[in-house]
Amino acid sequence: MPDKETLLSHVISRRRAVLGGLSCLAAAAALPSHAAPYPERAVRLLIGFPPGGGGDFVGRLVAQRLSQTLGGNVVVENKAGANGTIAAADVARSPADGYTLLLGVTASQSISPVLMAKPPYDPTRDFTPISMVGYTPLVLVVNPKLPVKSVAEFIAYVKASKDPVPYGSAGVGNITHMAAELFVQTTGASQLRHIPYKGSGQVITDLIGGQIQAFLDTLRSSLPFIQTRQLRALAVTGQARSPAAPDIPTMQEAGLTDFSPTTWFGLLAPPKLDSVLVQQVQAALQRGFSDAESRKGLTIRGVEPVLNGPAEFAVELEADLNRWRGVTRKAGITLD
């Protein structure tokens, strides 16, 4: 029969084993929910625009690539309306568990929040930046009968005009409107008069027909009409010429060094998404567009890939927000 000292030693050993087991259970319980393999179920990617448009195309391509590289199903959900703010508001209110993502765009994250007196979300506090996907340059197009062939000639024409020169936009607060307002503020071409439409297609129809004289459109929208010479392109925004239209000079080449608005697409999540999940999704996005062939899906539609990290994306978001805040205040534009 074991002596008292041996029995005491066995009791202490068992107690330590039990306490150690309990400690392990407590530690496991304290682990974040994403410690399980991610994703365990379908991930929603919300797009704030209807099927068929440029934003929808980019979002579906992102969903396809993420499905391949994450090893789970990423499902597109179109929640169109209010310049993308309906979808953005939904994501801002969703759980930060990695199962709801947003294809954010310039309109929803940088422009609408500064145009609205009471926006449904804070564009910086209510989202977790993951990565910018890419951007589409804008292009200044005019009716071919207008007697101008460069940005400098266009500015001179507008300033010399006795009557207002009408330009179109895809709607009040749309990037095509705000970029034109920035153009006016940058160049002093105050004779430009805004004519809002309900979409780019209607603007292009009237521009070709001569009812309006100019349009700062997204390149992917106007490019087919530029190629058929129904519209004349004067310059594109962005830091370099677009591979989709290498013959069109940049605004910088035209002398407007401070004029470079674009419309961008980026991947965001609800606020306070755990950094481990942020890194996992961002890395999956990088892998999905890791070579020239995979990026071709973007470039053929006039989207320049960026695919940066969360910190860089956050800095760019803040800079873009400040840019459009300044433009709207100076122009006195609101959506309310």
CSV table of C-alpha atoms in Angstrom, one decimal:
chain,number,residue,atom,x,y,z
A,1,MET,CA,0.0,0.0,0.0
A,2,PRO,CA,1.4,3.4,-1.0
A,3,ASP,CA,2.6,5.7,1.8
A,4,LYS,CA,1.0,9.1,2.5
A,5,GLU,CA,3.7,11.0,0.6
A,6,THR,CA,3.2,8.9,-2.5
A,7,LEU,CA,-0.6,9.4,-2.3
A,8,LEU,CA,-0.2,13.1,-1.9
A,9,SER,CA,2.1,13.2,-5.0
A,10,HIS,CA,-0.6,11.4,-7.1
A,11,VAL,CA,-3.3,13.8,-5.9
A,12,ILE,CA,-1.2,16.8,-6.8
A,13,SER,CA,-0.4,15.4,-10.2
A,14,ARG,CA,-4.0,14.7,-11.0
A,15,ARG,CA,-5.0,18.1,-9.8
A,16,ARG,CA,-2.4,19.7,-12.1
A,17,ALA,CA,-3.6,17.6,-15.0
A,18,VAL,CA,-7.2,18.6,-14.4
A,19,LEU,CA,-6.3,22.3,-14.1
A,20,GLY,CA,-4.1,22.1,-17.2
A,21,GLY,CA,-7.1,20.6,-19.1
A,22,LEU,CA,-9.4,23.3,-17.9
A,23,SER,CA,-6.8,26.0,-18.9
A,24,CYS,CA,-6.7,24.6,-22.4
A,25,LEU,CA,-10.5,24.6,-22.6
A,26,ALA,CA,-10.6,28.2,-21.4
A,27,ALA,CA,-7.9,29.2,-24.0
A,28,ALA,CA,-9.8,27.5,-26.8
A,29,ALA,CA,-13.0,29.3,-25.7
A,30,ALA,CA,-11.1,32.6,-25.8
A,31,LEU,CA,-9.9,32.1,-29.4
A,32,PRO,CA,-11.6,34.3,-32.0
A,33,SER,CA,-14.5,32.7,-33.9
A,34,HIS,CA,-12.4,32.6,-37.2
A,35,ALA,CA,-10.0,30.1,-35.6
A,36,ALA,CA,-12.1,27.6,-37.4
A,37,PRO,CA,-11.3,27.2,-41.1
A,38,TYR,CA,-12.5,30.2,-43.1
A,39,PRO,CA,-14.8,30.4,-44.9
A,40,GLU,CA,-17.1,27.7,-43.5
A,41,ARG,CA,-20.1,29.0,-45.5
A,42,ALA,CA,-20.8,31.4,-48.4
A,43,VAL,CA,-19.4,34.9,-48.3
A,44,ARG,CA,-21.6,37.7,-49.5
A,45,LEU,CA,-20.1,40.4,-51.7
A,46,LEU,CA,-22.5,43.4,-51.9
A,47,ILE,CA,-22.4,45.6,-55.0
A,48,GLY,CA,-24.3,48.9,-54.9
A,49,PHE,CA,-25.3,48.9,-58.6
A,50,PRO,CA,-27.5,46.8,-60.9
A,51,PRO,CA,-26.2,43.9,-62.9
A,52,GLY,CA,-24.6,44.6,-66.2
A,53,GLY,CA,-22.7,47.8,-65.3
A,54,GLY,CA,-19.0,48.4,-64.8
A,55,GLY,CA,-19.2,48.1,-61.0
A,56,ASP,CA,-21.1,44.8,-61.3
A,57,PHE,CA,-18.5,43.5,-63.8
A,58,VAL,CA,-15.6,44.3,-61.4
A,59,GLY,CA,-17.5,42.9,-58.4
A,60,ARG,CA,-18.3,39.6,-60.1
A,61,LEU,CA,-14.7,39.2,-61.3
A,62,VAL,CA,-13.5,39.8,-57.7
A,63,ALA,CA,-16.0,37.3,-56.4
A,64,GLN,CA,-14.9,34.7,-58.9
A,65,ARG,CA,-11.2,35.2,-58.0
A,66,LEU,CA,-11.9,35.1,-54.2
A,67,SER,CA,-13.9,31.9,-54.6
A,68,GLN,CA,-10.9,30.3,-56.2
A,69,THR,CA,-8.3,31.5,-53.8
A,70,LEU,CA,-10.2,31.4,-50.5
A,71,GLY,CA,-11.5,27.9,-51.3
A,72,GLY,CA,-15.1,28.9,-50.6
A,73,ASN,CA,-18.1,30.3,-52.3
A,74,VAL,CA,-18.3,34.1,-52.7
A,75,VAL,CA,-21.8,35.1,-53.8
A,76,VAL,CA,-22.6,38.5,-55.4
A,77,GLU,CA,-25.6,40.4,-54.1
A,78,ASN,CA,-26.7,43.4,-56.0
A,79,LYS,CA,-28.3,46.1,-53.8
A,80,ALA,CA,-28.6,49.0,-56.2
A,81,GLY,CA,-29.6,52.5,-55.4
A,82,ALA,CA,-28.6,55.9,-54.1
A,83,ASN,CA,-25.1,55.9,-55.7
A,84,GLY,CA,-24.2,52.7,-53.9
A,85,THR,CA,-25.0,53.9,-50.4
A,86,ILE,CA,-27.8,51.3,-49.8
A,87,ALA,CA,-25.3,48.4,-50.2
A,88,ALA,CA,-22.6,50.3,-48.2
A,89,ALA,CA,-25.1,51.0,-45.3
A,90,ASP,CA,-26.0,47.3,-45.2
A,91,VAL,CA,-22.3,46.3,-44.9
A,92,ALA,CA,-21.6,48.9,-42.3
A,93,ARG,CA,-24.3,47.4,-40.1
A,94,SER,CA,-23.3,43.7,-40.7
A,95,PRO,CA,-21.3,41.5,-38.2
A,96,ALA,CA,-17.6,41.8,-38.6
A,97,ASP,CA,-17.1,38.0,-39.2
A,98,GLY,CA,-15.7,38.0,-42.7
A,99,TYR,CA,-18.9,36.8,-44.3
A,100,THR,CA,-20.1,40.1,-45.6
A,101,LEU,CA,-17.9,42.2,-47.9
A,102,LEU,CA,-18.5,45.4,-50.0
A,103,LEU,CA,-17.3,46.4,-53.4
A,104,GLY,CA,-16.8,50.0,-52.4
A,105,VAL,CA,-16.6,52.7,-55.1
A,106,THR,CA,-15.8,56.4,-55.2
A,107,ALA,CA,-19.5,57.3,-55.2
A,108,SER,CA,-20.4,55.4,-52.1
A,109,GLN,CA,-17.3,56.0,-50.0
A,110,SER,CA,-16.0,59.4,-51.0
A,111,ILE,CA,-18.7,61.5,-52.7
A,112,SER,CA,-22.2,60.7,-51.3
A,113,PRO,CA,-21.1,60.8,-47.6
A,114,VAL,CA,-19.9,64.4,-48.1
A,115,LEU,CA,-23.0,65.5,-50.1
A,116,MET,CA,-25.5,64.2,-47.6
A,117,ALA,CA,-26.5,66.1,-44.5
A,118,LYS,CA,-27.1,62.9,-42.6
A,119,PRO,CA,-25.3,60.0,-44.4
A,120,PRO,CA,-26.3,56.5,-43.2
A,121,TYR,CA,-22.7,55.7,-42.3
A,122,ASP,CA,-19.3,57.2,-41.6
A,123,PRO,CA,-17.1,56.3,-44.6
A,124,THR,CA,-14.0,55.8,-42.4
A,125,ARG,CA,-15.2,54.7,-39.0
A,126,ASP,CA,-17.8,52.2,-40.2
A,127,PHE,CA,-15.7,50.1,-42.6
A,128,THR,CA,-12.5,48.0,-42.5
A,129,PRO,CA,-10.4,48.6,-45.6
A,130,ILE,CA,-8.9,45.5,-47.2
A,131,SER,CA,-7.6,46.5,-50.6
A,132,MET,CA,-8.2,48.7,-53.5
A,133,VAL,CA,-8.9,46.6,-56.6
A,134,GLY,CA,-8.3,49.2,-59.3
A,135,TYR,CA,-9.5,52.4,-60.8
A,136,THR,CA,-11.0,53.6,-64.1
A,137,PRO,CA,-9.7,56.9,-65.5
A,138,LEU,CA,-12.1,59.5,-66.7
A,139,VAL,CA,-11.9,60.9,-70.2
A,140,LEU,CA,-12.9,64.4,-71.4
A,141,VAL,CA,-15.0,63.8,-74.6
A,142,VAL,CA,-16.5,66.4,-76.8
A,143,ASN,CA,-18.8,66.5,-79.9
A,144,PRO,CA,-16.5,66.1,-82.9
A,145,LYS,CA,-17.9,69.2,-84.5
A,146,LEU,CA,-16.7,71.4,-81.6
A,147,PRO,CA,-13.7,73.3,-82.9
A,148,VAL,CA,-11.2,72.0,-80.3
A,149,LYS,CA,-8.6,69.2,-80.4
A,150,SER,CA,-6.9,69.6,-77.1
A,151,VAL,CA,-7.7,70.4,-73.5
A,152,ALA,CA,-6.0,73.8,-73.8
A,153,GLU,CA,-8.2,74.6,-76.8
A,154,PHE,CA,-11.3,73.4,-75.0
A,155,ILE,CA,-10.6,75.7,-72.0
A,156,ALA,CA,-9.9,78.6,-74.2
A,157,TYR,CA,-13.2,77.9,-76.1
A,158,VAL,CA,-15.2,77.8,-72.9
A,159,LYS,CA,-13.7,81.0,-71.5
A,160,ALA,CA,-14.2,82.9,-74.8
A,161,SER,CA,-17.8,81.7,-75.2
A,162,LYS,CA,-20.5,84.4,-74.7
A,163,ASP,CA,-23.1,81.8,-73.9
A,164,PRO,CA,-22.8,78.9,-71.3
A,165,VAL,CA,-21.3,75.8,-72.8
A,166,PRO,CA,-23.5,72.8,-71.7
A,167,TYR,CA,-21.9,69.6,-70.4
A,168,GLY,CA,-23.6,66.5,-69.3
A,169,SER,CA,-23.3,64.2,-66.2
A,170,ALA,CA,-24.8,60.9,-65.2
A,171,GLY,CA,-26.6,62.7,-62.3
A,172,VAL,CA,-26.1,65.2,-59.5
A,173,GLY,CA,-23.4,63.9,-57.2
A,174,ASN,CA,-22.2,61.3,-59.7
A,175,ILE,CA,-18.4,61.1,-60.3
A,176,THR,CA,-19.0,62.6,-63.8
A,177,HIS,CA,-20.6,65.6,-62.2
A,178,MET,CA,-18.1,66.0,-59.4
A,179,ALA,CA,-15.1,65.6,-61.7
A,180,ALA,CA,-16.5,68.3,-64.0
A,181,GLU,CA,-16.9,70.7,-61.0
A,182,LEU,CA,-13.3,70.0,-60.0
A,183,PHE,CA,-12.3,70.7,-63.7
A,184,VAL,CA,-14.1,74.1,-63.4
A,185,GLN,CA,-12.4,74.9,-60.1
A,186,THR,CA,-9.0,73.9,-61.5
A,187,THR,CA,-9.2,75.7,-64.8
A,188,GLY,CA,-11.5,78.6,-64.1
A,189,ALA,CA,-13.7,77.5,-67.1
A,190,SER,CA,-16.8,78.8,-65.3
A,191,GLN,CA,-18.8,79.1,-68.5
A,192,LEU,CA,-19.5,75.4,-68.4
A,193,ARG,CA,-23.1,74.7,-67.5
A,194,HIS,CA,-24.2,71.4,-65.9
A,195,ILE,CA,-27.0,69.4,-67.4
A,196,PRO,CA,-27.7,66.3,-65.3
A,197,TYR,CA,-29.0,63.1,-66.8
A,198,LYS,CA,-30.1,59.8,-65.4
A,199,GLY,CA,-27.2,57.8,-66.8
A,200,SER,CA,-24.2,57.9,-69.0
A,201,GLY,CA,-26.0,56.4,-72.0
A,202,GLN,CA,-28.4,59.3,-72.2
A,203,VAL,CA,-25.5,61.8,-71.9
A,204,ILE,CA,-23.6,60.1,-74.8
A,205,THR,CA,-26.7,60.1,-77.0
A,206,ASP,CA,-27.2,63.9,-76.6
A,207,LEU,CA,-23.5,64.6,-76.9
A,208,ILE,CA,-23.3,62.8,-80.2
A,209,GLY,CA,-26.5,64.6,-81.2
A,210,GLY,CA,-25.1,68.0,-80.3
A,211,GLN,CA,-27.5,68.9,-77.5
A,212,ILE,CA,-24.5,69.2,-75.2
A,213,GLN,CA,-20.9,69.8,-75.9
A,214,ALA,CA,-18.8,67.9,-73.4
A,215,PHE,CA,-18.7,65.0,-70.9
A,216,LEU,CA,-16.2,63.8,-68.4
A,217,ASP,CA,-17.1,60.2,-68.6
A,218,THR,CA,-15.5,57.0,-67.4
A,219,LEU,CA,-13.2,55.7,-70.1
A,220,ARG,CA,-14.8,52.2,-70.3
A,221,SER,CA,-18.2,53.9,-71.0
A,222,SER,CA,-17.1,56.3,-73.8
A,223,LEU,CA,-14.3,54.2,-75.4
A,224,PRO,CA,-16.5,52.4,-78.0
A,225,PHE,CA,-17.8,55.8,-79.3
A,226,ILE,CA,-14.3,57.2,-79.3
A,227,GLN,CA,-13.1,54.3,-81.4
A,228,THR,CA,-15.9,54.8,-83.9
A,229,ARG,CA,-15.1,58.6,-83.9
A,230,GLN,CA,-18.6,59.5,-82.8
A,231,LEU,CA,-16.9,61.3,-79.9
A,232,ARG,CA,-13.5,63.1,-79.7
A,233,ALA,CA,-11.3,62.3,-76.7
A,234,LEU,CA,-9.2,65.2,-75.4
A,235,ALA,CA,-7.4,63.6,-72.4
A,236,VAL,CA,-7.7,61.0,-69.7
A,237,THR,CA,-7.2,61.4,-66.0
A,238,GLY,CA,-4.8,59.2,-64.0
A,239,GLN,CA,-1.0,59.2,-63.7
A,240,ALA,CA,-0.3,57.5,-67.1
A,241,ARG,CA,-1.9,56.8,-70.4
A,242,SER,CA,-4.4,54.0,-70.2
A,243,PRO,CA,-3.4,50.7,-71.9
A,244,ALA,CA,-7.0,50.5,-73.2
A,245,ALA,CA,-6.5,53.8,-75.1
A,246,PRO,CA,-2.8,54.5,-75.4
A,247,ASP,CA,-3.3,57.2,-78.0
A,248,ILE,CA,-5.2,59.5,-75.7
A,249,PRO,CA,-2.9,61.9,-73.7
A,250,THR,CA,-3.2,62.4,-70.0
A,251,MET,CA,-4.4,65.6,-68.3
A,252,GLN,CA,-0.9,66.0,-66.9
A,253,GLU,CA,0.5,66.0,-70.5
A,254,ALA,CA,-2.1,68.6,-71.2
A,255,GLY,CA,-0.8,70.8,-68.5
A,256,LEU,CA,-3.3,70.1,-65.7
A,257,THR,CA,-0.9,68.6,-63.2
A,258,ASP,CA,-3.4,68.9,-60.3
A,259,PHE,CA,-6.3,67.3,-62.0
A,260,SER,CA,-6.4,63.5,-61.7
A,261,PRO,CA,-9.8,62.3,-60.5
A,262,THR,CA,-10.7,58.7,-61.2
A,263,THR,CA,-13.4,56.3,-60.1
A,264,TRP,CA,-12.0,53.4,-58.0
A,265,PHE,CA,-13.2,50.0,-56.8
A,266,GLY,CA,-12.1,48.6,-53.5
A,267,LEU,CA,-12.9,45.7,-51.1
A,268,LEU,CA,-14.1,46.7,-47.7
A,269,ALA,CA,-15.6,44.9,-44.7
A,270,PRO,CA,-17.8,45.9,-41.7
A,271,PRO,CA,-16.0,47.9,-38.9
A,272,LYS,CA,-13.4,46.2,-36.7
A,273,LEU,CA,-12.9,43.1,-38.8
A,274,ASP,CA,-10.1,41.1,-37.1
A,275,SER,CA,-6.7,41.7,-38.7
A,276,VAL,CA,-6.1,38.0,-39.3
A,277,LEU,CA,-9.2,37.8,-41.5
A,278,VAL,CA,-8.2,41.1,-43.2
A,279,GLN,CA,-4.9,39.7,-44.1
A,280,GLN,CA,-6.4,36.4,-45.3
A,281,VAL,CA,-8.9,38.1,-47.6
A,282,GLN,CA,-6.3,40.6,-48.9
A,283,ALA,CA,-3.8,37.8,-49.6
A,284,ALA,CA,-6.5,35.8,-51.4
A,285,LEU,CA,-7.3,38.9,-53.6
A,286,GLN,CA,-3.6,39.3,-54.4
A,287,ARG,CA,-3.3,35.7,-55.4
A,288,GLY,CA,-6.5,36.0,-57.6
A,289,PHE,CA,-4.8,38.8,-59.6
A,290,SER,CA,-1.2,37.7,-59.3
A,291,ASP,CA,-0.2,37.7,-63.0
A,292,ALA,CA,-0.9,39.6,-66.2
A,293,GLU,CA,-3.3,37.1,-67.5
A,294,SER,CA,-5.5,37.2,-64.4
A,295,ARG,CA,-5.4,41.0,-64.4
A,296,LYS,CA,-6.4,41.1,-68.1
A,297,GLY,CA,-10.1,40.7,-67.0
A,298,LEU,CA,-9.8,44.2,-65.4
A,299,THR,CA,-7.6,45.9,-68.0
A,300,ILE,CA,-9.8,44.9,-71.0
A,301,ARG,CA,-12.6,46.9,-69.4
A,302,GLY,CA,-10.4,49.9,-68.8
A,303,VAL,CA,-9.7,49.2,-65.1
A,304,GLU,CA,-6.2,49.7,-63.9
A,305,PRO,CA,-5.3,47.2,-61.2
A,306,VAL,CA,-3.9,48.5,-57.9
A,307,LEU,CA,-4.3,45.7,-55.3
A,308,ASN,CA,-2.6,47.4,-52.4
A,309,GLY,CA,-2.7,46.6,-48.7
A,310,PRO,CA,-5.1,47.8,-46.0
A,311,ALA,CA,-2.9,50.6,-44.7
A,312,GLU,CA,-2.3,52.0,-48.1
A,313,PHE,CA,-5.9,51.7,-49.0
A,314,ALA,CA,-7.0,53.6,-45.8
A,315,VAL,CA,-4.6,56.5,-46.7
A,316,GLU,CA,-6.0,56.7,-50.2
A,317,LEU,CA,-9.6,56.6,-48.9
A,318,GLU,CA,-8.9,59.5,-46.6
A,319,ALA,CA,-7.2,61.6,-49.3
A,320,ASP,CA,-10.1,60.9,-51.8
A,321,LEU,CA,-12.7,61.8,-49.1
A,322,ASN,CA,-10.9,65.1,-48.4
A,323,ARG,CA,-10.7,65.9,-52.1
A,324,TRP,CA,-14.4,65.6,-52.7
A,325,ARG,CA,-15.3,67.3,-49.4
A,326,GLY,CA,-13.4,70.4,-50.6
A,327,VAL,CA,-15.0,70.3,-54.1
A,328,THR,CA,-18.5,70.0,-52.7
A,329,ARG,CA,-18.1,72.8,-50.2
A,330,LYS,CA,-16.6,75.2,-52.8
A,331,ALA,CA,-19.4,74.4,-55.3
A,332,GLY,CA,-22.2,74.3,-52.7
A,333,ILE,CA,-23.5,71.0,-53.9
A,334,THR,CA,-25.7,68.8,-51.7
A,335,LEU,CA,-28.0,65.8,-52.2
A,336,ASP,CA,-30.5,67.0,-49.6
